[in-house]
Amino acid sequence: MAGIIENGVVRRNELVGPSIYLMQIELPETARKAKPGQFIHIKINDGTHLLRRPISIAGADIKKGEIEIIYRVVGIGTKRMSMLKEGDIVDSLGPLGTSFTMDKKHIVGVGGGVGIAPILFMARRAKEGQMTVVIGGRNKEEVFWKDLFPSTVKKLIVTTDDGSCGRKGFSISVLPELFQKDKVDELCVCGPGVMMRNAAQMAKDALVYCEVSMERRMGCGIGTCLACVCQETKGGHKKVCLDGPVFPSTAVIL
Ligand SMILES: Cc1cc2nc3c(=O)[nH]c(=O)nc-3n(C[C@H](O)[C@H](O)[C@H](O)COP(=O)(O)OP(=O)(O)OC[C@H]3O[C@@H](n4cnc5c(N)ncnc54)[C@H](O)[C@@H]3O)c2cc1C
Ligand code: FES
């Protein structure tokens, strides 16, 4: 489904973690339609950047008509975004792409890095006790996300590579224990490719349905330029912007 172009007023844009910013933008139509897993495509208004930048929706407040995004500054586009001030205008195309399935009884959401953003949106939309969340980072500075999750989640597990916050190790290392202790109906994963690949394998071994959110560089964001294709397990190709970014883990090559 094609998104809509809205020019939204920036309500908040501040540093919340290492090179990571949280931005709230007034985008009433996008907020009304947004589902966890979907993204907005942001135009970088500096006259030199023609392509938009895809950023997951981390939250949508329908009453306020606002959406929230959390992004890491990695290059020129995100640097420009970080310089926007309250009252500035953002040109957004969205919401775009597919969303996570949210009708299962017990969902485990795992996020790594900025891949935690769509898992946060899921947790904000989930019913009380429906979601267990696992977030991971290299150190305690990188897991600032823990304070953004609602208290309605069944359990929030934090892991750090150096053990400075929560359990020591990678986020997905807790999955076998979770699958063993509790009935898990769905696993949703967003993060680096290797993390999603290993998580999907663990879900397969435990016979748990799994969805992943794929990341590709994007051009148009609406299925016309083919910049974002990924390979299907059955041989063909899928467009991450249109057929994804959320796919059943068995449908695509991770
Ligand atoms: C569906 C989707 C959702 C996303 N959600 C988020 C989010 O919630 N928060 C967030 O911080 N980022 C997110 N990203 C990644 C984000 O789009 C890129 O970081 C951003 O486009 C980089 O723009 P730039 O101009 O700052 O960097 P550029 O100057 O274009 O590139 C800087 C560096 O980042 C790498 N890069 C750029 N785009 C991507 C990409 N799509 N995937 C992997 N590497 C890339 C480049 O290879 C280069 O090394 C998402 C990407 C997709 C496809
Ligand atoms: S970004 Fe153009 S087809 Fe996906």
PDB file of C-alpha atoms and ligand atoms in Angstrom:
ATOM      1  CA  MET A   1       0.000   0.000   0.000  1.00  0.00           C
ATOM      2  CA  ALA A   2       1.433   3.396  -1.003  1.00  0.00           C
ATOM      3  CA  GLY A   3       1.900   5.871   1.813  1.00  0.00           C
ATOM      4  CA  ILE A   4       0.973   9.511   1.851  1.00  0.00           C
ATOM      5  CA  ILE A   5       3.203  12.559   1.735  1.00  0.00           C
ATOM      6  CA  GLU A   6       2.758  14.717   4.811  1.00  0.00           C
ATOM      7  CA  ASN A   7       4.739  17.760   5.860  1.00  0.00           C
ATOM      8  CA  GLY A   8       5.012  17.444   9.629  1.00  0.00           C
ATOM      9  CA  VAL A   9       6.215  19.802  12.319  1.00  0.00           C
ATOM     10  CA  VAL A  10       9.090  18.525  14.476  1.00  0.00           C
ATOM     11  CA  ARG A  11       7.942  18.506  18.116  1.00  0.00           C
ATOM     12  CA  ARG A  12      11.080  17.031  19.683  1.00  0.00           C
ATOM     13  CA  ASN A  13      14.490  15.973  18.373  1.00  0.00           C
ATOM     14  CA  GLU A  14      17.089  15.112  20.964  1.00  0.00           C
ATOM     15  CA  LEU A  15      20.079  12.916  21.646  1.00  0.00           C
ATOM     16  CA  VAL A  16      19.034   9.882  23.721  1.00  0.00           C
ATOM     17  CA  GLY A  17      21.982   7.511  23.276  1.00  0.00           C
ATOM     18  CA  PRO A  18      25.399   7.253  21.599  1.00  0.00           C
ATOM     19  CA  SER A  19      24.796   9.085  18.256  1.00  0.00           C
ATOM     20  CA  ILE A  20      21.126   8.151  18.599  1.00  0.00           C
ATOM     21  CA  TYR A  21      18.288  10.670  18.381  1.00  0.00           C
ATOM     22  CA  LEU A  22      14.598  10.481  19.207  1.00  0.00           C
ATOM     23  CA  MET A  23      12.337  12.600  17.029  1.00  0.00           C
ATOM     24  CA  GLN A  24       8.620  13.256  17.447  1.00  0.00           C
ATOM     25  CA  ILE A  25       6.866  14.652  14.378  1.00  0.00           C
ATOM     26  CA  GLU A  26       3.300  15.834  13.923  1.00  0.00           C
ATOM     27  CA  LEU A  27       2.048  13.535  11.141  1.00  0.00           C
ATOM     28  CA  PRO A  28      -1.626  12.907  11.917  1.00  0.00           C
ATOM     29  CA  GLU A  29      -2.542  10.763   8.895  1.00  0.00           C
ATOM     30  CA  THR A  30       0.601   8.636   9.224  1.00  0.00           C
ATOM     31  CA  ALA A  31       0.010   8.208  12.964  1.00  0.00           C
ATOM     32  CA  ARG A  32      -3.567   7.068  12.306  1.00  0.00           C
ATOM     33  CA  LYS A  33      -2.524   4.402   9.784  1.00  0.00           C
ATOM     34  CA  ALA A  34       0.835   3.237  11.185  1.00  0.00           C
ATOM     35  CA  LYS A  35       1.349  -0.377  12.224  1.00  0.00           C
ATOM     36  CA  PRO A  36       4.399  -1.834  14.022  1.00  0.00           C
ATOM     37  CA  GLY A  37       7.047  -2.828  11.482  1.00  0.00           C
ATOM     38  CA  GLN A  38       6.200  -0.065   9.014  1.00  0.00           C
ATOM     39  CA  PHE A  39       8.501   2.836   8.200  1.00  0.00           C
ATOM     40  CA  ILE A  40       8.462   6.401   6.952  1.00  0.00           C
ATOM     41  CA  HIS A  41      10.607   7.655   4.093  1.00  0.00           C
ATOM     42  CA  ILE A  42      12.078  11.039   4.990  1.00  0.00           C
ATOM     43  CA  LYS A  43      13.185  13.632   2.470  1.00  0.00           C
ATOM     44  CA  ILE A  44      16.433  15.344   3.327  1.00  0.00           C
ATOM     45  CA  ASN A  45      15.685  18.959   2.508  1.00  0.00           C
ATOM     46  CA  ASP A  46      19.116  20.371   1.758  1.00  0.00           C
ATOM     47  CA  GLY A  47      18.728  20.705  -1.997  1.00  0.00           C
ATOM     48  CA  THR A  48      21.446  18.110  -2.745  1.00  0.00           C
ATOM     49  CA  HIS A  49      19.842  14.866  -1.570  1.00  0.00           C
ATOM     50  CA  LEU A  50      17.250  13.492  -3.930  1.00  0.00           C
ATOM     51  CA  LEU A  51      16.644  10.198  -2.190  1.00  0.00           C
ATOM     52  CA  ARG A  52      14.606   9.779   0.960  1.00  0.00           C
ATOM     53  CA  ARG A  53      15.865   7.842   4.000  1.00  0.00           C
ATOM     54  CA  PRO A  54      13.807   4.944   5.453  1.00  0.00           C
ATOM     55  CA  ILE A  55      13.304   5.004   9.247  1.00  0.00           C
ATOM     56  CA  SER A  56      11.093   2.622  11.261  1.00  0.00           C
ATOM     57  CA  ILE A  57       8.171   3.994  13.207  1.00  0.00           C
ATOM     58  CA  ALA A  58       8.898   3.532  16.930  1.00  0.00           C
ATOM     59  CA  GLY A  59       5.569   4.861  18.172  1.00  0.00           C
ATOM     60  CA  ALA A  60       2.382   6.548  17.002  1.00  0.00           C
ATOM     61  CA  ASP A  61       0.098   8.666  19.164  1.00  0.00           C
ATOM     62  CA  ILE A  62      -3.184   8.923  17.292  1.00  0.00           C
ATOM     63  CA  LYS A  63      -4.692  11.472  19.724  1.00  0.00           C
ATOM     64  CA  LYS A  64      -1.751  13.859  19.426  1.00  0.00           C
ATOM     65  CA  GLY A  65      -1.312  13.044  15.722  1.00  0.00           C
ATOM     66  CA  GLU A  66       2.389  12.371  16.266  1.00  0.00           C
ATOM     67  CA  ILE A  67       4.814   9.660  15.344  1.00  0.00           C
ATOM     68  CA  GLU A  68       8.127   8.868  16.988  1.00  0.00           C
ATOM     69  CA  ILE A  69      11.307   7.693  15.303  1.00  0.00           C
ATOM     70  CA  ILE A  70      14.664   6.730  16.834  1.00  0.00           C
ATOM     71  CA  TYR A  71      17.641   6.944  14.526  1.00  0.00           C
ATOM     72  CA  ARG A  72      21.406   6.617  14.549  1.00  0.00           C
ATOM     73  CA  VAL A  73      23.541   9.229  12.805  1.00  0.00           C
ATOM     74  CA  VAL A  74      25.599   7.268  10.257  1.00  0.00           C
ATOM     75  CA  GLY A  75      25.933   9.586   7.262  1.00  0.00           C
ATOM     76  CA  ILE A  76      24.919  12.851   5.720  1.00  0.00           C
ATOM     77  CA  GLY A  77      21.146  12.285   5.700  1.00  0.00           C
ATOM     78  CA  THR A  78      20.815  11.282   9.337  1.00  0.00           C
ATOM     79  CA  LYS A  79      23.274  14.068  10.286  1.00  0.00           C
ATOM     80  CA  ARG A  80      20.908  16.538   8.608  1.00  0.00           C
ATOM     81  CA  MET A  81      17.978  15.020  10.494  1.00  0.00           C
ATOM     82  CA  SER A  82      19.806  15.436  13.798  1.00  0.00           C
ATOM     83  CA  MET A  83      20.163  19.167  13.096  1.00  0.00           C
ATOM     84  CA  LEU A  84      16.394  19.736  12.784  1.00  0.00           C
ATOM     85  CA  LYS A  85      14.883  21.883  15.544  1.00  0.00           C
ATOM     86  CA  GLU A  86      11.463  22.023  17.150  1.00  0.00           C
ATOM     87  CA  GLY A  87       9.125  23.744  14.677  1.00  0.00           C
ATOM     88  CA  ASP A  88      11.069  22.681  11.566  1.00  0.00           C
ATOM     89  CA  ILE A  89       9.195  20.815   8.837  1.00  0.00           C
ATOM     90  CA  VAL A  90       9.815  17.191   7.818  1.00  0.00           C
ATOM     91  CA  ASP A  91       8.642  15.841   4.462  1.00  0.00           C
ATOM     92  CA  SER A  92       7.534  12.260   5.149  1.00  0.00           C
ATOM     93  CA  LEU A  93       6.178   9.547   2.864  1.00  0.00           C
ATOM     94  CA  GLY A  94       4.437   6.829   4.814  1.00  0.00           C
ATOM     95  CA  PRO A  95       3.522   4.660   6.486  1.00  0.00           C
ATOM     96  CA  LEU A  96       5.182   2.214   4.113  1.00  0.00           C
ATOM     97  CA  GLY A  97       5.701  -1.539   4.025  1.00  0.00           C
ATOM     98  CA  THR A  98       4.334  -4.537   5.845  1.00  0.00           C
ATOM     99  CA  SER A  99       3.835  -4.948   9.586  1.00  0.00           C
ATOM    100  CA  PHE A 100       4.418  -7.632  12.224  1.00  0.00           C
ATOM    101  CA  THR A 101       1.602 -10.076  12.942  1.00  0.00           C
ATOM    102  CA  MET A 102       0.197  -9.128  16.322  1.00  0.00           C
ATOM    103  CA  ASP A 103      -2.689 -11.510  16.917  1.00  0.00           C
ATOM    104  CA  LYS A 104      -0.685 -14.277  18.609  1.00  0.00           C
ATOM    105  CA  LYS A 105      -1.104 -14.910  22.339  1.00  0.00           C
ATOM    106  CA  HIS A 106       2.546 -14.717  23.413  1.00  0.00           C
ATOM    107  CA  ILE A 107       5.009 -12.847  21.208  1.00  0.00           C
ATOM    108  CA  VAL A 108       8.718 -12.552  21.875  1.00  0.00           C
ATOM    109  CA  GLY A 109      10.284  -9.458  20.291  1.00  0.00           C
ATOM    110  CA  VAL A 110      14.057  -9.249  19.928  1.00  0.00           C
ATOM    111  CA  GLY A 111      15.864  -6.123  18.824  1.00  0.00           C
ATOM    112  CA  GLY A 112      19.487  -5.190  18.337  1.00  0.00           C
ATOM    113  CA  GLY A 113      20.798  -1.641  17.836  1.00  0.00           C
ATOM    114  CA  VAL A 114      18.320   0.676  16.127  1.00  0.00           C
ATOM    115  CA  GLY A 115      16.434  -2.498  15.190  1.00  0.00           C
ATOM    116  CA  ILE A 116      14.837  -2.108  18.618  1.00  0.00           C
ATOM    117  CA  ALA A 117      12.656   0.723  17.216  1.00  0.00           C
ATOM    118  CA  PRO A 118       9.941  -1.428  15.555  1.00  0.00           C
ATOM    119  CA  ILE A 119       9.967  -3.820  18.542  1.00  0.00           C
ATOM    120  CA  LEU A 120       9.277  -0.792  20.772  1.00  0.00           C
ATOM    121  CA  PHE A 121       6.296   0.148  18.594  1.00  0.00           C
ATOM    122  CA  MET A 122       5.017  -3.439  18.864  1.00  0.00           C
ATOM    123  CA  ALA A 123       5.337  -3.387  22.652  1.00  0.00           C
ATOM    124  CA  ARG A 124       3.482  -0.068  22.810  1.00  0.00           C
ATOM    125  CA  ARG A 125       0.614  -1.548  20.767  1.00  0.00           C
ATOM    126  CA  ALA A 126       0.566  -5.030  22.367  1.00  0.00           C
ATOM    127  CA  LYS A 127      -2.009  -6.090  24.946  1.00  0.00           C
ATOM    128  CA  GLU A 128      -0.901  -6.260  28.572  1.00  0.00           C
ATOM    129  CA  GLY A 129       1.257  -9.375  29.080  1.00  0.00           C
ATOM    130  CA  GLN A 130       1.238 -10.286  25.360  1.00  0.00           C
ATOM    131  CA  MET A 131       4.912  -9.535  24.723  1.00  0.00           C
ATOM    132  CA  THR A 132       8.249 -10.567  26.136  1.00  0.00           C
ATOM    133  CA  VAL A 133      10.992  -8.262  24.892  1.00  0.00           C
ATOM    134  CA  VAL A 134      14.728  -8.864  24.616  1.00  0.00           C
ATOM    135  CA  ILE A 135      16.993  -5.949  23.775  1.00  0.00           C
ATOM    136  CA  GLY A 136      20.733  -6.075  23.359  1.00  0.00           C
ATOM    137  CA  GLY A 137      23.629  -3.667  23.023  1.00  0.00           C
ATOM    138  CA  ARG A 138      27.382  -3.549  23.412  1.00  0.00           C
ATOM    139  CA  ASN A 139      27.274  -1.730  26.767  1.00  0.00           C
ATOM    140  CA  LYS A 140      24.922   0.020  29.200  1.00  0.00           C
ATOM    141  CA  GLU A 141      24.919   3.264  27.177  1.00  0.00           C
ATOM    142  CA  GLU A 142      23.483   1.367  24.200  1.00  0.00           C
ATOM    143  CA  VAL A 143      20.538  -0.108  26.114  1.00  0.00           C
ATOM    144  CA  PHE A 144      18.992   3.268  27.108  1.00  0.00           C
ATOM    145  CA  TRP A 145      15.960   1.862  25.247  1.00  0.00           C
ATOM    146  CA  LYS A 146      14.920  -0.118  28.331  1.00  0.00           C
ATOM    147  CA  ASP A 147      13.381   3.036  29.853  1.00  0.00           C
ATOM    148  CA  LEU A 148      11.184   3.604  26.778  1.00  0.00           C
ATOM    149  CA  PHE A 149       9.306   0.295  27.002  1.00  0.00           C
ATOM    150  CA  PRO A 150       5.832   0.291  28.601  1.00  0.00           C
ATOM    151  CA  SER A 151       5.267  -1.542  31.890  1.00  0.00           C
ATOM    152  CA  THR A 152       2.584  -3.633  30.130  1.00  0.00           C
ATOM    153  CA  VAL A 153       5.179  -6.014  28.657  1.00  0.00           C
ATOM    154  CA  LYS A 154       5.277  -9.443  30.278  1.00  0.00           C
ATOM    155  CA  LYS A 155       9.028  -9.267  30.726  1.00  0.00           C
ATOM    156  CA  LEU A 156      11.859  -7.047  29.496  1.00  0.00           C
ATOM    157  CA  ILE A 157      15.252  -8.739  29.276  1.00  0.00           C
ATOM    158  CA  VAL A 158      18.350  -6.629  28.694  1.00  0.00           C
ATOM    159  CA  THR A 159      21.664  -8.040  27.503  1.00  0.00           C
ATOM    160  CA  THR A 160      25.020  -6.339  26.975  1.00  0.00           C
ATOM    161  CA  ASP A 161      28.139  -7.766  25.354  1.00  0.00           C
ATOM    162  CA  ASP A 162      30.309  -6.499  28.235  1.00  0.00           C
ATOM    163  CA  GLY A 163      27.859  -7.324  31.053  1.00  0.00           C
ATOM    164  CA  SER A 164      27.618  -3.654  32.169  1.00  0.00           C
ATOM    165  CA  CYS A 165      23.788  -3.870  32.208  1.00  0.00           C
ATOM    166  CA  GLY A 166      21.465  -6.883  32.415  1.00  0.00           C
ATOM    167  CA  ARG A 167      22.751 -10.281  31.327  1.00  0.00           C
ATOM    168  CA  LYS A 168      26.156 -10.634  29.713  1.00  0.00           C
ATOM    169  CA  GLY A 169      26.051 -11.893  26.130  1.00  0.00           C
ATOM    170  CA  PHE A 170      24.119 -11.446  22.905  1.00  0.00           C
ATOM    171  CA  SER A 171      20.358 -10.841  22.980  1.00  0.00           C
ATOM    172  CA  ILE A 172      19.483 -14.021  21.118  1.00  0.00           C
ATOM    173  CA  SER A 173      21.412 -16.193  23.603  1.00  0.00           C
ATOM    174  CA  VAL A 174      18.374 -16.028  25.933  1.00  0.00           C
ATOM    175  CA  LEU A 175      15.979 -17.419  23.306  1.00  0.00           C
ATOM    176  CA  PRO A 176      16.443 -21.179  23.921  1.00  0.00           C
ATOM    177  CA  GLU A 177      15.661 -20.616  27.623  1.00  0.00           C
ATOM    178  CA  LEU A 178      12.570 -18.533  26.775  1.00  0.00           C
ATOM    179  CA  PHE A 179      11.298 -21.154  24.319  1.00  0.00           C
ATOM    180  CA  GLN A 180      11.791 -23.875  26.917  1.00  0.00           C
ATOM    181  CA  LYS A 181      10.197 -22.090  29.893  1.00  0.00           C
ATOM    182  CA  ASP A 182       7.108 -20.630  28.284  1.00  0.00           C
ATOM    183  CA  LYS A 183       4.812 -21.262  25.338  1.00  0.00           C
ATOM    184  CA  VAL A 184       5.938 -18.825  22.639  1.00  0.00           C
ATOM    185  CA  ASP A 185       3.599 -18.386  19.651  1.00  0.00           C
ATOM    186  CA  GLU A 186       5.691 -15.968  17.591  1.00  0.00           C
ATOM    187  CA  LEU A 187       9.200 -14.539  17.477  1.00  0.00           C
ATOM    188  CA  CYS A 188       9.735 -11.098  15.895  1.00  0.00           C
ATOM    189  CA  VAL A 189      13.281  -9.986  15.158  1.00  0.00           C
ATOM    190  CA  CYS A 190      14.890  -6.791  13.909  1.00  0.00           C
ATOM    191  CA  GLY A 191      18.628  -6.232  13.936  1.00  0.00           C
ATOM    192  CA  PRO A 192      21.847  -7.111  12.118  1.00  0.00           C
ATOM    193  CA  GLY A 193      21.619  -9.878   9.505  1.00  0.00           C
ATOM    194  CA  VAL A 194      23.638 -12.426  11.466  1.00  0.00           C
ATOM    195  CA  MET A 195      21.431 -11.922  14.526  1.00  0.00           C
ATOM    196  CA  MET A 196      18.245 -12.425  12.498  1.00  0.00           C
ATOM    197  CA  ARG A 197      19.682 -15.503  10.788  1.00  0.00           C
ATOM    198  CA  ASN A 198      20.611 -17.154  14.090  1.00  0.00           C
ATOM    199  CA  ALA A 199      17.352 -16.157  15.790  1.00  0.00           C
ATOM    200  CA  ALA A 200      15.340 -17.566  12.883  1.00  0.00           C
ATOM    201  CA  GLN A 201      17.249 -20.863  13.147  1.00  0.00           C
ATOM    202  CA  MET A 202      16.546 -21.050  16.899  1.00  0.00           C
ATOM    203  CA  ALA A 203      12.847 -20.426  16.236  1.00  0.00           C
ATOM    204  CA  LYS A 204      12.834 -23.133  13.568  1.00  0.00           C
ATOM    205  CA  ASP A 205      14.469 -25.617  15.950  1.00  0.00           C
ATOM    206  CA  ALA A 206      11.860 -24.807  18.613  1.00  0.00           C
ATOM    207  CA  LEU A 207       8.994 -24.901  16.061  1.00  0.00           C
ATOM    208  CA  VAL A 208       8.119 -21.256  16.730  1.00  0.00           C
ATOM    209  CA  TYR A 209       6.715 -19.061  13.929  1.00  0.00           C
ATOM    210  CA  CYS A 210       9.172 -16.242  13.221  1.00  0.00           C
ATOM    211  CA  GLU A 211       9.014 -12.890  11.424  1.00  0.00           C
ATOM    212  CA  VAL A 212      12.022 -10.709  10.570  1.00  0.00           C
ATOM    213  CA  SER A 213      12.370  -7.093   9.485  1.00  0.00           C
ATOM    214  CA  MET A 214      14.829  -6.831   6.578  1.00  0.00           C
ATOM    215  CA  GLU A 215      17.059  -3.837   5.984  1.00  0.00           C
ATOM    216  CA  ARG A 216      18.210  -2.740   2.542  1.00  0.00           C
ATOM    217  CA  ARG A 217      19.350   0.544   1.076  1.00  0.00           C
ATOM    218  CA  MET A 218      16.313   2.100  -0.548  1.00  0.00           C
ATOM    219  CA  GLY A 219      15.544   4.425  -3.415  1.00  0.00           C
ATOM    220  CA  CYS A 220      11.875   5.084  -4.139  1.00  0.00           C
ATOM    221  CA  GLY A 221      10.405   3.177  -1.159  1.00  0.00           C
ATOM    222  CA  ILE A 222       7.282   2.340  -3.174  1.00  0.00           C
ATOM    223  CA  GLY A 223       8.278  -0.625  -5.319  1.00  0.00           C
ATOM    224  CA  THR A 224       9.373   1.007  -8.575  1.00  0.00           C
ATOM    225  CA  CYS A 225      13.196   1.280  -8.596  1.00  0.00           C
ATOM    226  CA  LEU A 226      14.239  -2.259  -7.462  1.00  0.00           C
ATOM    227  CA  ALA A 227      17.068  -0.853  -5.268  1.00  0.00           C
ATOM    228  CA  CYS A 228      15.939  -2.885  -2.273  1.00  0.00           C
ATOM    229  CA  VAL A 229      15.416  -6.433  -3.540  1.00  0.00           C
ATOM    230  CA  CYS A 230      16.149  -9.495  -1.417  1.00  0.00           C
ATOM    231  CA  GLN A 231      16.123 -13.157  -2.358  1.00  0.00           C
ATOM    232  CA  GLU A 232      13.196 -15.433  -1.689  1.00  0.00           C
ATOM    233  CA  THR A 233      13.921 -18.928  -0.387  1.00  0.00           C
ATOM    234  CA  LYS A 234      11.909 -20.367  -3.262  1.00  0.00           C
ATOM    235  CA  GLY A 235      14.120 -18.643  -5.836  1.00  0.00           C
ATOM    236  CA  GLY A 236      12.564 -15.315  -6.824  1.00  0.00           C
ATOM    237  CA  HIS A 237      13.016 -11.800  -5.529  1.00  0.00           C
ATOM    238  CA  LYS A 238      11.030  -9.581  -3.171  1.00  0.00           C
ATOM    239  CA  LYS A 239      11.060  -5.831  -2.747  1.00  0.00           C
ATOM    240  CA  VAL A 240      11.877  -4.989   0.855  1.00  0.00           C
ATOM    241  CA  CYS A 241      10.071  -1.608   0.650  1.00  0.00           C
ATOM    242  CA  LEU A 242       6.804  -3.033  -0.659  1.00  0.00           C
ATOM    243  CA  ASP A 243       6.651  -6.787   0.076  1.00  0.00           C
ATOM    244  CA  GLY A 244       8.521  -6.181   3.383  1.00  0.00           C
ATOM    245  CA  PRO A 245      10.312  -5.028   5.408  1.00  0.00           C
ATOM    246  CA  VAL A 246       8.578  -7.658   7.587  1.00  0.00           C
ATOM    247  CA  PHE A 247       8.638 -11.206   6.171  1.00  0.00           C
ATOM    248  CA  PRO A 248       8.098 -14.667   7.633  1.00  0.00           C
ATOM    249  CA  SER A 249      11.681 -15.796   8.303  1.00  0.00           C
ATOM    250  CA  THR A 250      11.192 -18.869   6.088  1.00  0.00           C
ATOM    251  CA  ALA A 251      10.236 -16.738   3.053  1.00  0.00           C
ATOM    252  CA  VAL A 252      13.526 -14.905   2.503  1.00  0.00           C
ATOM    253  CA  ILE A 253      17.251 -15.645   2.540  1.00  0.00           C
ATOM    254  CA  LEU A 254      18.723 -13.947   5.576  1.00  0.00           C
TER     255      LEU A 254
HETATM  256  C1  LIG B   1      12.996  -0.446   6.536  1.00  0.00           C
HETATM  257  C2  LIG B   1      14.142   0.281   7.193  1.00  0.00           C
HETATM  258  C3  LIG B   1      13.977   0.805   8.451  1.00  0.00           C
HETATM  259  C4  LIG B   1      15.032   1.496   9.066  1.00  0.00           C
HETATM  260  N1  LIG B   1      14.828   1.987  10.319  1.00  0.00           N
HETATM  261  C5  LIG B   1      15.807   2.656  10.920  1.00  0.00           C
HETATM  262  C6  LIG B   1      15.603   3.192  12.229  1.00  0.00           C
HETATM  263  O1  LIG B   1      14.527   3.066  12.840  1.00  0.00           O
HETATM  264  N2  LIG B   1      16.629   3.876  12.803  1.00  0.00           N
HETATM  265  C7  LIG B   1      17.841   4.042  12.155  1.00  0.00           C
HETATM  266  O2  LIG B   1      18.747   4.656  12.722  1.00  0.00           O
HETATM  267  N3  LIG B   1      18.065   3.536  10.924  1.00  0.00           N
HETATM  268  C8  LIG B   1      17.078   2.860  10.289  1.00  0.00           C
HETATM  269  N4  LIG B   1      17.295   2.357   9.029  1.00  0.00           N
HETATM  270  C9  LIG B   1      18.610   2.609   8.371  1.00  0.00           C
HETATM  271  C10 LIG B   1      18.592   4.029   7.785  1.00  0.00           C
HETATM  272  O3  LIG B   1      17.696   4.086   6.709  1.00  0.00           O
HETATM  273  C11 LIG B   1      19.998   4.416   7.297  1.00  0.00           C
HETATM  274  O4  LIG B   1      20.888   4.427   8.382  1.00  0.00           O
HETATM  275  C12 LIG B   1      19.949   5.797   6.639  1.00  0.00           C
HETATM  276  O5  LIG B   1      19.246   5.738   5.435  1.00  0.00           O
HETATM  277  C13 LIG B   1      21.357   6.302   6.395  1.00  0.00           C
HETATM  278  O6  LIG B   1      21.261   7.538   5.733  1.00  0.00           O
HETATM  279  P1  LIG B   1      22.475   8.529   5.734  1.00  0.00           P
HETATM  280  O7  LIG B   1      22.242   9.515   4.649  1.00  0.00           O
HETATM  281  O8  LIG B   1      22.711   9.071   7.114  1.00  0.00           O
HETATM  282  O9  LIG B   1      23.721   7.617   5.423  1.00  0.00           O
HETATM  283  P2  LIG B   1      24.480   7.443   4.029  1.00  0.00           P
HETATM  284  O10 LIG B   1      25.378   8.637   3.869  1.00  0.00           O
HETATM  285  O11 LIG B   1      23.500   7.144   2.917  1.00  0.00           O
HETATM  286  O12 LIG B   1      25.312   6.162   4.392  1.00  0.00           O
HETATM  287  C14 LIG B   1      26.170   6.106   5.532  1.00  0.00           C
HETATM  288  C15 LIG B   1      26.490   4.661   5.869  1.00  0.00           C
HETATM  289  O13 LIG B   1      25.296   3.932   6.259  1.00  0.00           O
HETATM  290  C16 LIG B   1      25.096   2.804   5.413  1.00  0.00           C
HETATM  291  N5  LIG B   1      23.642   2.674   5.118  1.00  0.00           N
HETATM  292  C17 LIG B   1      22.859   3.617   4.583  1.00  0.00           C
HETATM  293  N6  LIG B   1      21.595   3.159   4.447  1.00  0.00           N
HETATM  294  C18 LIG B   1      21.587   1.912   4.905  1.00  0.00           C
HETATM  295  C19 LIG B   1      20.576   0.903   5.022  1.00  0.00           C
HETATM  296  N7  LIG B   1      19.312   1.073   4.630  1.00  0.00           N
HETATM  297  N8  LIG B   1      20.937  -0.265   5.528  1.00  0.00           N
HETATM  298  C20 LIG B   1      22.199  -0.487   5.924  1.00  0.00           C
HETATM  299  N9  LIG B   1      23.184   0.420   5.842  1.00  0.00           N
HETATM  300  C21 LIG B   1      22.895   1.591   5.347  1.00  0.00           C
HETATM  301  C22 LIG B   1      25.878   3.090   4.159  1.00  0.00           C
HETATM  302  O14 LIG B   1      26.276   1.913   3.502  1.00  0.00           O
HETATM  303  C23 LIG B   1      27.053   3.880   4.685  1.00  0.00           C
HETATM  304  O15 LIG B   1      28.057   3.020   5.178  1.00  0.00           O
HETATM  305  C24 LIG B   1      16.279   1.656   8.393  1.00  0.00           C
HETATM  306  C25 LIG B   1      16.450   1.124   7.117  1.00  0.00           C
HETATM  307  C26 LIG B   1      15.400   0.430   6.516  1.00  0.00           C
HETATM  308  C27 LIG B   1      15.591  -0.152   5.164  1.00  0.00           C
HETATM  309  S1  FES B   2      13.224   1.129  -2.805  1.00  0.00           S
HETATM  310 FE1  FES B   2      12.582   1.284  -4.860  1.00  0.00          FE
HETATM  311  S2  FES B   2      11.703  -0.711  -5.203  1.00  0.00           S
HETATM  312 FE2  FES B   2      12.179  -0.711  -3.081  1.00  0.00          FE
END
